[in-house]
CSV table of C-alpha atoms in Angstrom, one decimal:
chain,number,residue,atom,x,y,z
A,607,UNK,CA,22.7,14.8,20.1
A,608,UNK,CA,20.8,14.1,17.2
A,609,UNK,CA,21.7,10.8,15.5
A,610,UNK,CA,21.2,9.9,11.9
A,611,UNK,CA,21.4,6.6,9.7
A,612,UNK,CA,23.6,6.6,6.7
A,613,UNK,CA,22.3,4.1,3.9
A,614,UNK,CA,24.7,3.1,1.0
A,615,UNK,CA,22.9,1.9,-2.3
A,616,UNK,CA,25.6,0.4,-4.5
A,617,UNK,CA,23.8,-0.3,-7.9
A,618,UNK,CA,24.7,-1.5,-11.4
A,619,UNK,CA,25.5,1.9,-12.9
A,620,UNK,CA,25.9,4.3,-9.8
A,621,UNK,CA,26.7,4.2,-6.1
A,622,UNK,CA,24.5,6.4,-3.7
A,623,UNK,CA,24.3,7.5,-0.3
A,624,UNK,CA,21.5,8.9,1.8
A,625,UNK,CA,21.4,10.3,5.2
A,626,UNK,CA,18.2,9.7,7.0
A,627,UNK,CA,16.7,11.1,10.4
A,628,UNK,CA,14.4,9.2,12.9
A,629,UNK,CA,11.3,10.3,10.8
A,630,UNK,CA,13.1,8.6,7.8
A,631,UNK,CA,13.3,12.0,6.1
A,632,UNK,CA,16.3,12.3,3.7
A,633,UNK,CA,18.8,14.9,5.1
A,634,UNK,CA,21.2,14.7,2.4
A,635,UNK,CA,22.3,12.4,-0.6
A,636,UNK,CA,25.0,12.1,-3.1
A,637,UNK,CA,25.3,9.8,-6.1
A,638,UNK,CA,28.2,8.9,-8.6
A,639,UNK,CA,28.0,6.9,-11.8
A,640,UNK,CA,31.0,4.7,-12.6
A,641,UNK,CA,32.2,3.1,-15.8
A,642,UNK,CA,30.8,-0.1,-17.5
A,643,UNK,CA,33.1,-2.6,-19.3
A,644,UNK,CA,32.0,-4.7,-22.1
A,645,UNK,CA,35.1,-6.7,-23.1
A,646,UNK,CA,33.1,-9.0,-25.5
A,647,UNK,CA,29.7,-9.4,-26.7
A,648,UNK,CA,27.4,-10.3,-23.8
A,649,UNK,CA,30.1,-9.8,-21.2
A,650,UNK,CA,29.6,-7.1,-18.6
A,651,UNK,CA,32.2,-6.1,-16.0
A,652,UNK,CA,33.1,-3.5,-13.4
A,653,UNK,CA,36.3,-2.3,-12.0
A,654,UNK,CA,36.0,-3.3,-8.2
A,655,UNK,CA,38.0,-0.3,-7.4
A,656,UNK,CA,35.4,1.8,-9.1
A,657,UNK,CA,32.7,0.3,-7.1
A,658,UNK,CA,34.5,1.0,-3.9
A,659,UNK,CA,35.9,4.5,-4.6
A,660,UNK,CA,32.6,5.7,-5.8
A,661,UNK,CA,30.7,4.2,-2.9
A,662,UNK,CA,33.4,5.8,-0.5
A,663,UNK,CA,33.3,9.2,-2.2
A,664,UNK,CA,29.5,9.5,-2.0
A,665,UNK,CA,29.6,8.2,1.6
A,666,UNK,CA,31.9,11.2,2.6
A,667,UNK,CA,30.0,13.7,0.3
A,668,UNK,CA,26.4,12.9,1.9
A,669,UNK,CA,27.8,13.2,5.5
A,670,UNK,CA,29.5,16.5,4.5
A,671,UNK,CA,26.2,17.8,2.8
A,672,UNK,CA,24.2,16.7,5.9
A,673,UNK,CA,26.7,18.8,8.1
A,674,UNK,CA,26.8,16.1,10.8
A,675,UNK,CA,29.9,14.8,12.9
A,676,UNK,CA,30.9,11.0,12.8
A,677,UNK,CA,29.6,10.9,16.4
A,678,UNK,CA,26.1,11.5,15.0
A,679,UNK,CA,26.2,8.6,12.7
A,680,UNK,CA,24.3,5.9,14.4
A,681,UNK,CA,25.2,3.2,11.9
A,682,UNK,CA,25.7,2.4,8.1
A,683,UNK,CA,23.4,0.1,6.2
A,684,UNK,CA,24.2,-1.3,2.7
A,685,UNK,CA,22.0,-2.6,0.0
A,686,UNK,CA,23.4,-3.7,-3.4
A,687,UNK,CA,23.3,-5.0,-6.8
A,688,UNK,CA,22.8,-8.8,-6.4
A,689,UNK,CA,24.8,-11.7,-8.1
A,690,UNK,CA,27.7,-9.5,-9.2
A,691,UNK,CA,30.9,-11.1,-7.9
A,692,UNK,CA,34.5,-10.3,-6.9
A,693,UNK,CA,37.5,-12.2,-6.0
A,694,UNK,CA,40.5,-10.5,-4.3
A,695,UNK,CA,43.8,-11.2,-2.5
A,696,UNK,CA,43.4,-11.7,1.4
A,697,UNK,CA,46.6,-10.0,2.2
A,698,UNK,CA,46.6,-7.1,-0.3
A,699,UNK,CA,42.9,-6.4,-1.1
A,700,UNK,CA,43.8,-6.4,-4.6
A,701,UNK,CA,41.2,-7.8,-6.9
A,702,UNK,CA,42.5,-10.6,-9.2
A,703,UNK,CA,39.9,-9.8,-11.9
A,704,UNK,CA,37.2,-7.4,-12.5
A,705,UNK,CA,33.8,-7.9,-11.0
A,706,UNK,CA,31.6,-10.0,-13.2
A,707,UNK,CA,28.4,-8.3,-13.1
A,708,UNK,CA,24.8,-10.1,-12.9
A,709,UNK,CA,23.9,-9.2,-16.4
A,710,UNK,CA,27.0,-10.8,-17.9
A,711,UNK,CA,26.2,-13.9,-20.0
A,712,UNK,CA,29.8,-15.4,-20.5
A,713,UNK,CA,28.8,-18.5,-18.2
A,714,UNK,CA,25.7,-19.4,-20.1
A,715,UNK,CA,27.4,-22.6,-21.5
A,716,UNK,CA,28.4,-23.7,-17.8
A,717,UNK,CA,24.8,-23.3,-16.7
A,718,UNK,CA,23.5,-25.2,-19.9
A,719,UNK,CA,25.9,-28.0,-19.1
A,720,UNK,CA,24.6,-28.2,-15.4
A,721,UNK,CA,21.0,-28.7,-17.0
A,722,UNK,CA,22.3,-31.0,-19.6
A,723,UNK,CA,24.1,-33.0,-16.9
A,724,UNK,CA,20.8,-33.5,-14.9
A,725,UNK,CA,21.7,-31.1,-12.2
A,726,UNK,CA,19.1,-28.5,-12.5
A,727,UNK,CA,16.3,-30.1,-10.2
A,728,UNK,CA,19.0,-30.8,-7.5
A,729,UNK,CA,20.1,-27.0,-7.8
A,730,UNK,CA,16.6,-25.7,-7.7
A,731,UNK,CA,15.5,-28.0,-4.7
A,732,UNK,CA,18.5,-26.7,-2.7
A,733,UNK,CA,18.8,-23.1,-3.7
A,734,UNK,CA,15.4,-22.2,-5.1
A,735,UNK,CA,17.1,-21.1,-8.3
A,736,UNK,CA,17.2,-22.2,-11.8
A,737,UNK,CA,20.7,-22.9,-13.1
A,738,UNK,CA,21.7,-19.7,-15.0
A,739,UNK,CA,24.6,-17.4,-15.8
A,740,UNK,CA,22.8,-14.7,-13.8
A,741,UNK,CA,23.7,-16.3,-10.5
A,742,UNK,CA,27.2,-15.8,-8.8
A,743,UNK,CA,28.3,-19.6,-8.8
A,744,UNK,CA,29.3,-20.1,-12.4
A,745,UNK,CA,31.0,-16.6,-12.3
A,746,UNK,CA,33.2,-17.6,-9.5
A,747,UNK,CA,34.2,-20.8,-11.2
A,748,UNK,CA,35.0,-18.9,-14.3
A,749,UNK,CA,37.3,-16.5,-12.6
A,750,UNK,CA,39.1,-19.4,-10.9
A,751,UNK,CA,39.4,-21.3,-14.0
A,752,UNK,CA,40.5,-18.4,-16.3
A,753,UNK,CA,43.0,-16.3,-14.2
A,754,UNK,CA,46.3,-18.0,-14.1
A,755,UNK,CA,47.1,-19.5,-10.6
A,756,UNK,CA,43.7,-18.4,-9.1
A,757,UNK,CA,42.4,-22.0,-8.2
A,758,UNK,CA,45.7,-23.0,-6.5
A,759,UNK,CA,45.8,-19.9,-4.5
A,760,UNK,CA,42.2,-20.1,-3.6
A,761,UNK,CA,42.8,-23.7,-2.3
A,762,UNK,CA,45.5,-22.3,-0.2
A,763,UNK,CA,43.3,-19.9,1.5
A,764,UNK,CA,45.0,-16.8,-0.4
A,765,UNK,CA,42.0,-15.4,-1.9
A,766,UNK,CA,38.5,-14.3,-0.8
A,767,UNK,CA,35.2,-14.0,-2.8
A,768,UNK,CA,32.1,-12.3,-2.3
A,769,UNK,CA,29.2,-10.4,-3.7
A,770,UNK,CA,29.3,-6.5,-3.6
A,771,UNK,CA,28.0,-6.4,0.1
A,772,UNK,CA,30.8,-8.4,1.1
A,773,UNK,CA,33.3,-6.4,-0.8
A,774,UNK,CA,32.1,-3.1,0.5
A,775,UNK,CA,32.2,-4.2,4.1
A,776,UNK,CA,35.6,-5.7,3.8
A,777,UNK,CA,37.1,-2.6,2.3
A,778,UNK,CA,35.2,-0.1,4.5
A,779,UNK,CA,36.3,-2.1,7.5
A,780,UNK,CA,39.9,-2.3,6.6
A,781,UNK,CA,39.7,-6.1,6.1
A,782,UNK,CA,38.3,-6.7,9.5
A,783,UNK,CA,35.2,-8.6,8.4
A,784,UNK,CA,34.6,-11.1,5.5
A,785,UNK,CA,30.7,-11.5,5.8
A,786,UNK,CA,27.5,-11.5,3.8
A,787,UNK,CA,23.9,-11.7,4.6
A,788,UNK,CA,21.3,-14.4,3.8
A,789,UNK,CA,19.7,-12.4,1.0
A,790,UNK,CA,22.9,-12.2,-1.0
A,791,UNK,CA,24.2,-15.6,-0.2
A,792,UNK,CA,21.0,-17.2,-1.6
A,793,UNK,CA,21.5,-15.5,-5.0
A,794,UNK,CA,25.0,-17.4,-5.5
A,795,UNK,CA,23.6,-20.9,-6.5
A,796,UNK,CA,25.9,-22.2,-3.8
A,797,UNK,CA,23.8,-21.6,-0.6
A,798,UNK,CA,21.2,-24.1,0.6
A,799,UNK,CA,18.1,-22.0,1.6
A,800,UNK,CA,16.9,-24.7,3.9
A,801,UNK,CA,19.9,-25.7,5.8
A,802,UNK,CA,21.1,-22.2,5.6
A,803,UNK,CA,24.8,-23.0,4.8
A,804,UNK,CA,27.2,-23.1,1.8
A,805,UNK,CA,26.2,-26.4,0.3
A,806,UNK,CA,29.2,-28.8,0.0
A,807,UNK,CA,27.7,-30.6,-3.0
A,808,UNK,CA,27.1,-27.5,-4.8
A,809,UNK,CA,30.6,-26.4,-4.1
A,810,UNK,CA,32.2,-29.7,-5.4
A,811,UNK,CA,29.9,-29.4,-8.6
A,812,UNK,CA,31.5,-26.2,-9.5
A,813,UNK,CA,34.8,-26.8,-7.9
A,814,UNK,CA,35.0,-23.9,-5.5
A,815,UNK,CA,36.8,-24.0,-2.2
A,816,UNK,CA,34.7,-23.4,0.8
A,817,UNK,CA,37.5,-21.2,2.4
A,818,UNK,CA,37.2,-18.4,-0.1
A,819,UNK,CA,33.5,-17.8,1.0
A,820,UNK,CA,32.2,-15.4,3.6
A,821,UNK,CA,30.5,-16.0,6.8
A,822,UNK,CA,26.7,-15.7,6.5
A,823,UNK,CA,24.7,-13.7,8.9
A,824,UNK,CA,21.4,-11.9,9.5
A,825,UNK,CA,20.6,-9.0,7.2
A,826,UNK,CA,20.2,-6.8,10.3
A,827,UNK,CA,23.1,-7.0,12.7
A,828,UNK,CA,26.3,-5.2,13.4
A,829,UNK,CA,29.0,-6.8,11.2
A,830,UNK,CA,31.9,-4.7,12.2
A,831,UNK,CA,33.0,-1.0,12.3
A,832,UNK,CA,34.3,1.2,9.5
A,833,UNK,CA,38.0,1.7,9.6
A,834,UNK,CA,39.2,5.3,10.6
A,835,UNK,CA,42.1,5.3,8.0
A,836,UNK,CA,39.5,4.2,5.3
A,837,UNK,CA,36.5,6.4,6.0
A,838,UNK,CA,37.7,9.1,8.5
A,839,UNK,CA,35.4,7.8,11.1
A,840,UNK,CA,34.7,4.5,13.1
A,841,UNK,CA,31.0,3.7,13.2
A,842,UNK,CA,28.9,0.3,13.0
A,843,UNK,CA,28.0,-1.4,9.8
A,844,UNK,CA,24.6,-2.6,10.7
A,845,UNK,CA,22.9,-4.2,7.7
A,846,UNK,CA,23.4,-5.7,4.3
A,847,UNK,CA,20.8,-6.8,2.1
A,848,UNK,CA,20.3,-7.5,-1.8
A,849,UNK,CA,18.3,-4.6,-3.5
A,850,UNK,CA,15.1,-6.2,-4.2
A,851,UNK,CA,14.7,-7.7,-0.6
A,852,UNK,CA,15.7,-4.3,0.8
A,853,UNK,CA,12.7,-2.8,-1.5
A,854,UNK,CA,10.4,-5.5,0.1
A,855,UNK,CA,11.5,-4.4,3.6
A,856,UNK,CA,11.4,-0.7,2.8
A,857,UNK,CA,7.8,-1.2,1.7
A,858,UNK,CA,7.0,-2.6,5.2
A,859,UNK,CA,6.0,-6.0,3.6
A,860,UNK,CA,6.5,-7.7,6.9
A,861,UNK,CA,3.6,-10.3,6.7
A,862,UNK,CA,3.1,-13.4,4.9
A,863,UNK,CA,1.5,-12.6,1.4
A,864,UNK,CA,2.4,-9.0,1.3
A,865,UNK,CA,3.9,-8.2,-2.1
A,866,UNK,CA,5.7,-5.3,-3.8
A,867,UNK,CA,6.5,-4.6,-7.3
A,868,UNK,CA,9.5,-2.3,-8.5
A,869,UNK,CA,9.0,-0.7,-11.8
A,870,UNK,CA,12.4,-0.1,-13.3
A,871,UNK,CA,14.0,-1.0,-16.5
A,872,UNK,CA,12.5,-4.3,-15.9
A,873,UNK,CA,9.9,-5.2,-13.1
A,874,UNK,CA,10.8,-7.1,-9.8
A,875,UNK,CA,8.1,-8.8,-8.0
A,876,UNK,CA,8.4,-10.2,-4.4
A,877,UNK,CA,6.0,-11.8,-2.2
A,878,UNK,CA,6.8,-12.5,1.5
A,879,UNK,CA,5.9,-16.1,2.1
A,880,UNK,CA,6.8,-16.2,5.8
A,881,UNK,CA,8.9,-18.7,7.4
A,882,UNK,CA,8.2,-21.3,4.6
A,883,UNK,CA,9.9,-21.5,1.3
A,884,UNK,CA,7.4,-22.0,-1.6
A,885,UNK,CA,8.2,-24.4,-4.3
A,886,UNK,CA,7.1,-22.7,-7.6
A,887,UNK,CA,5.5,-24.7,-10.3
A,888,UNK,CA,5.8,-21.8,-12.8
A,889,UNK,CA,9.7,-21.4,-12.6
A,890,UNK,CA,9.6,-18.3,-10.3
A,891,UNK,CA,12.6,-18.1,-7.9
A,892,UNK,CA,12.3,-19.1,-4.2
A,893,UNK,CA,14.4,-16.9,-2.3
A,894,UNK,CA,15.3,-15.6,1.2
A,895,UNK,CA,13.5,-12.4,2.0
A,896,UNK,CA,15.3,-11.5,5.2
A,897,UNK,CA,17.6,-12.7,8.0
A,898,UNK,CA,16.6,-11.2,11.2
A,899,UNK,CA,17.0,-12.1,15.1
A,900,UNK,CA,18.5,-15.6,14.1
A,901,UNK,CA,15.4,-16.5,11.8
A,902,UNK,CA,14.9,-16.3,7.9
A,903,UNK,CA,11.7,-15.4,6.0
A,904,UNK,CA,11.4,-16.3,2.4
A,905,UNK,CA,9.8,-14.8,-0.8
A,906,UNK,CA,8.6,-15.8,-4.2
A,907,UNK,CA,10.3,-13.6,-6.9
A,908,UNK,CA,9.3,-12.9,-10.5
A,909,UNK,CA,10.7,-10.7,-13.0
A,910,UNK,CA,9.2,-8.8,-15.9
A,911,UNK,CA,12.0,-8.6,-18.4
A,912,UNK,CA,10.7,-5.2,-20.2
A,913,UNK,CA,9.3,-2.7,-18.2
A,914,UNK,CA,10.7,1.0,-18.3
A,915,UNK,CA,12.8,-0.3,-21.1
A,916,UNK,CA,9.6,-0.2,-23.2
A,917,UNK,CA,9.3,3.6,-22.6
A,918,UNK,CA,12.9,4.1,-23.6
A,919,UNK,CA,12.2,2.1,-26.8
A,920,UNK,CA,9.3,4.5,-27.8
A,921,UNK,CA,11.7,7.5,-27.0
A,922,UNK,CA,15.1,6.3,-28.5
A,923,UNK,CA,14.1,3.7,-31.3
A,924,UNK,CA,10.6,4.9,-32.3
A,925,UNK,CA,11.1,8.5,-31.6
A,926,UNK,CA,7.5,9.2,-30.9
A,927,UNK,CA,8.2,10.9,-27.4
A,928,UNK,CA,10.9,13.1,-26.3
A,929,UNK,CA,11.0,12.4,-22.6
A,930,UNK,CA,9.7,9.5,-20.5
A,931,UNK,CA,6.8,11.8,-19.0
A,932,UNK,CA,5.5,12.4,-22.5
A,933,UNK,CA,4.3,8.9,-22.5
A,934,UNK,CA,1.8,9.7,-19.8
A,935,UNK,CA,0.7,12.9,-21.4
A,936,UNK,CA,0.0,11.2,-24.6
A,937,UNK,CA,-1.5,8.3,-22.8
A,938,UNK,CA,-3.9,10.3,-21.1
A,939,UNK,CA,-5.2,12.3,-24.1
A,940,UNK,CA,-7.1,9.3,-25.3
A,941,UNK,CA,-9.8,7.2,-23.4
A,942,UNK,CA,-8.2,3.8,-24.2
A,943,UNK,CA,-5.7,2.1,-26.3
A,944,UNK,CA,-8.3,1.8,-29.2
A,945,UNK,CA,-7.7,-2.0,-29.3
A,946,UNK,CA,-3.9,-1.5,-29.7
A,947,UNK,CA,-2.0,-4.2,-27.7
A,948,UNK,CA,1.9,-4.2,-27.4
A,949,UNK,CA,3.8,-7.3,-26.3
A,950,UNK,CA,7.2,-6.3,-25.5
A,951,UNK,CA,8.9,-9.6,-25.6
A,952,UNK,CA,12.1,-8.0,-27.0
A,953,UNK,CA,14.2,-10.6,-25.1
A,954,UNK,CA,11.7,-13.4,-25.0
A,955,UNK,CA,8.9,-14.0,-22.3
A,956,UNK,CA,9.3,-15.1,-18.7
A,957,UNK,CA,6.8,-16.6,-16.4
A,958,UNK,CA,4.4,-18.2,-17.0
A,959,UNK,CA,5.4,-18.7,-20.6
A,960,UNK,CA,9.0,-19.2,-20.5
A,961,UNK,CA,9.7,-18.7,-24.3
A,962,UNK,CA,13.0,-17.4,-25.3
A,963,UNK,CA,11.9,-17.4,-28.8
A,964,UNK,CA,9.2,-14.9,-28.3
A,965,UNK,CA,9.6,-11.5,-30.0
A,966,UNK,CA,8.0,-8.1,-29.6
A,967,UNK,CA,4.7,-7.4,-31.5
A,968,UNK,CA,2.0,-4.9,-31.7
A,969,UNK,CA,-1.4,-6.0,-32.7
A,970,UNK,CA,-4.9,-4.5,-33.2
A,971,UNK,CA,-3.5,-1.6,-35.4
A,972,UNK,CA,-6.2,0.3,-37.5
A,973,UNK,CA,-6.1,3.4,-39.5
A,974,UNK,CA,-7.4,5.1,-36.4
A,975,UNK,CA,-4.5,4.0,-34.3
A,976,UNK,CA,-2.2,7.0,-33.1
A,977,UNK,CA,1.0,7.5,-31.2
A,978,UNK,CA,-1.2,8.2,-28.2
A,979,UNK,CA,-2.9,4.9,-28.5
A,980,UNK,CA,0.6,3.2,-28.8
A,981,UNK,CA,1.7,5.1,-25.7
A,982,UNK,CA,-1.3,3.9,-23.7
A,983,UNK,CA,-0.8,0.3,-24.9
A,984,UNK,CA,2.8,0.5,-23.7
A,985,UNK,CA,1.7,1.5,-20.1
A,986,UNK,CA,-0.9,-1.3,-20.1
A,987,UNK,CA,1.5,-4.0,-21.4
A,988,UNK,CA,3.7,-3.3,-18.4
A,989,UNK,CA,0.8,-3.8,-16.1
A,990,UNK,CA,-0.5,-6.9,-18.0
A,991,UNK,CA,3.0,-8.6,-17.5
A,992,UNK,CA,2.9,-7.9,-13.7
A,993,UNK,CA,-0.6,-9.5,-13.8
A,994,UNK,CA,1.1,-12.6,-15.6
A,995,UNK,CA,3.7,-12.9,-12.8
A,996,UNK,CA,1.2,-12.2,-9.8
A,997,UNK,CA,-1.1,-14.8,-11.1
A,998,UNK,CA,1.6,-17.3,-10.8
A,999,UNK,CA,2.5,-16.2,-7.4
A,1000,UNK,CA,-1.1,-16.5,-6.2
A,1001,UNK,CA,-1.3,-20.0,-7.5
A,1002,UNK,CA,2.1,-21.1,-6.3
A,1003,UNK,CA,1.6,-19.8,-2.6
A,1004,UNK,CA,-2.1,-20.3,-2.3
A,1005,UNK,CA,-2.2,-16.7,-1.0
A,1006,UNK,CA,-4.6,-14.4,-2.3
A,1007,UNK,CA,-3.5,-10.6,-3.0
A,1008,UNK,CA,-5.7,-8.1,-1.4
A,1009,UNK,CA,-3.2,-5.3,-1.9
A,1010,UNK,CA,0.1,-4.6,-4.0
A,1011,UNK,CA,2.7,-2.0,-2.8
A,1012,UNK,CA,4.6,-0.3,-5.7
A,1013,UNK,CA,7.8,1.8,-6.2
A,1014,UNK,CA,10.4,2.6,-8.7
A,1015,UNK,CA,10.4,5.1,-11.6
A,1016,UNK,CA,7.3,4.1,-13.6
A,1017,UNK,CA,5.1,3.9,-10.4
A,1018,UNK,CA,4.8,7.7,-10.6
A,1019,UNK,CA,2.1,7.1,-13.6
A,1020,UNK,CA,-1.2,7.5,-12.2
A,1021,UNK,CA,-2.7,6.0,-15.2
A,1022,UNK,CA,-0.7,2.9,-15.2
A,1023,UNK,CA,-1.2,2.4,-11.6
A,1024,UNK,CA,-4.9,2.7,-11.9
A,1025,UNK,CA,-4.9,0.2,-14.9
A,1026,UNK,CA,-2.7,-2.0,-12.5
A,1027,UNK,CA,-5.3,-2.0,-9.7
A,1028,UNK,CA,-8.0,-2.6,-12.5
A,1029,UNK,CA,-6.5,-5.5,-14.3
A,1030,UNK,CA,-5.4,-7.1,-10.9
A,1031,UNK,CA,-8.8,-6.5,-9.1
A,1032,UNK,CA,-6.4,-5.2,-6.3
A,1033,UNK,CA,-5.8,-2.2,-4.3
A,1034,UNK,CA,-2.5,-0.7,-5.2
A,1035,UNK,CA,-0.6,1.5,-2.6
A,1036,UNK,CA,2.0,3.9,-3.7
A,1037,UNK,CA,4.1,5.2,-0.7
A,1038,UNK,CA,5.3,8.8,-0.3
A,1039,UNK,CA,8.9,7.7,-0.4
A,1040,UNK,CA,9.3,5.5,-3.6
A,1041,UNK,CA,13.1,5.1,-2.9
A,1042,UNK,CA,12.4,1.9,-1.0
A,1043,UNK,CA,15.5,0.1,-1.6
A,1044,UNK,CA,17.9,2.6,0.3
A,1045,UNK,CA,15.0,3.1,3.0
A,1046,UNK,CA,15.0,-0.7,3.5
A,1047,UNK,CA,18.8,-0.7,4.2
A,1048,UNK,CA,18.3,2.1,6.7
A,1049,UNK,CA,15.6,0.5,8.5
A,1050,UNK,CA,17.4,-2.6,9.0
A,1051,UNK,CA,20.5,-0.8,10.2
A,1052,UNK,CA,18.4,1.2,12.6
A,1053,UNK,CA,16.9,-1.9,14.0
A,1054,UNK,CA,20.2,-3.6,14.6
A,1055,UNK,CA,21.3,-0.6,16.9
A,1056,UNK,CA,17.9,0.1,18.6
A,1057,UNK,CA,17.7,3.4,16.7
A,1058,UNK,CA,14.1,2.0,15.7
A,1059,UNK,CA,12.7,-0.3,18.2
A,1060,UNK,CA,10.6,-2.5,16.1
A,1061,UNK,CA,9.1,-3.3,12.7
A,1062,UNK,CA,5.7,-1.7,14.4
A,1063,UNK,CA,7.6,1.7,15.0
A,1064,UNK,CA,8.7,1.5,11.2
A,1065,UNK,CA,5.2,0.8,10.0
A,1066,UNK,CA,4.1,4.1,11.5
A,1067,UNK,CA,6.6,6.1,9.4
A,1068,UNK,CA,5.7,4.4,6.1
A,1069,UNK,CA,3.3,6.8,4.7
A,1070,UNK,CA,0.9,6.4,1.7
A,1071,UNK,CA,0.9,8.9,-1.2
A,1072,UNK,CA,-1.8,7.5,-3.3
A,1073,UNK,CA,-4.4,4.6,-3.3
A,1074,UNK,CA,-5.6,3.2,-6.4
A,1075,UNK,CA,-8.8,1.3,-6.0
A,1076,UNK,CA,-9.9,-1.1,-8.9
A,1077,UNK,CA,-13.1,0.2,-10.7
A,1078,UNK,CA,-13.0,-1.9,-13.9
A,1079,UNK,CA,-16.2,-4.1,-14.2
A,1080,UNK,CA,-15.3,-7.9,-14.0
A,1081,UNK,CA,-16.6,-8.5,-17.7
A,1082,UNK,CA,-14.4,-5.8,-18.9
A,1083,UNK,CA,-11.3,-7.2,-17.0
A,1084,UNK,CA,-11.8,-10.7,-18.2
A,1085,UNK,CA,-12.1,-9.6,-21.7
A,1086,UNK,CA,-9.2,-7.4,-21.7
A,1087,UNK,CA,-6.9,-10.1,-20.1
A,1088,UNK,CA,-8.1,-12.5,-22.6
A,1089,UNK,CA,-7.1,-10.1,-25.3
A,1090,UNK,CA,-3.7,-9.7,-23.8
A,1091,UNK,CA,-3.4,-13.5,-23.9
A,1092,UNK,CA,-4.4,-13.7,-27.5
A,1093,UNK,CA,-1.7,-11.0,-28.4
A,1094,UNK,CA,0.7,-13.2,-26.3
A,1095,UNK,CA,0.1,-16.2,-28.6
A,1096,UNK,CA,0.9,-14.1,-31.7
A,1097,UNK,CA,4.5,-13.4,-30.4
A,1098,UNK,CA,5.2,-16.9,-29.3
A,1099,UNK,CA,8.1,-18.9,-30.9
A,1100,UNK,CA,8.5,-16.1,-33.5
A,1101,UNK,CA,12.3,-16.5,-33.8
A,1102,UNK,CA,12.4,-20.2,-33.7
A,1103,UNK,CA,13.5,-21.9,-37.0
């Protein structure tokens, strides 16, 4: 009887399910969007029931499309939006408040106070994170502080808290397991990435009872089984991993120094640093890449704030393209950007600049500049920002970067990937399967059950679509990057009074 791995990908705007065979071929998939809630400016929420019901419905739909029986499902793997948090009643499973999404900024004042009180360095040393509303800890505190009676109920052990992986496992199993994995735990700002446990000093700092938090386990292990009454079948849930770490694993970045970039709305860069957490001098995040066989691996993580969002801006705000693909057609119609450089600092600049007052700018405009040159400059701007982050990673880790693996929507642009290779002086690999997040969850579930025997076996099924080899002369590369840095300086502190 043929067996299959079912992978769930619970994202910020939609829930997805993919059924894979042993060759990692996609047999069937289903996807469903769910509502976003914005109760106040800067606030972002999801209804936890929408998260669960959308994920359950696509699970059933994908299995039905694949035309397989429950006996043919080897295991289920889960990857999820990180940092989003939910608190629910232990006895009934009823959420006491909406999920507070990673994008939500309502707890910025709490994070600022932690820094003002001199707690920033302690938090960074224990968690690898900088105090920020982005992470789950301040969100949990907010719910306990603002939902009537919540804190008292939490202290009595009547409530449970968790990130999206925890919520899904608890619901899919009919409440049998309250668990998370290391990659999700380390994004809460409550987990010590060195001792690998919930940190009591951090819990006390945010006044969060330990009893509401889940047990932390490997990313690849059998957590529990689904409940037949809930899912219609009983199969093992055998992986859970945050989405960016899932993409790192799905790209086969198993060795120290191997690095991936996911080109989405922003760009997420992760470098595997092996069994050693690397302390970043550039305010990159130190995070757990994977928990497996009782051991953890670490990663450096950097984020480009504006990646694919720049292409959407060209389409929706400037109106110079009708579809995202138009940017490639126009960019390829000219040999270069004609000196035009775009700095897309719409929300400030991240590493290595860390300037929240920077604003977007276009420099180098002449009468000869056309929309084709602006499109080309936009693709180059994304690649320049990735170089900024990777230069920080190389300096922090002491690891050179011989290759870079890429995935995500914008990685389909051959022109941009070639420029990325050129400006980095690094060979860029794009896999045949660019859906690396959901593939990573599938791999980890299959390894937990023996469906795949080893990482070496997985390496064999990871196939390259295209290799981009740097061809730019060193003098051109250094001049182009120097121009980029000059343009950056023009955008710095623009909005500062």
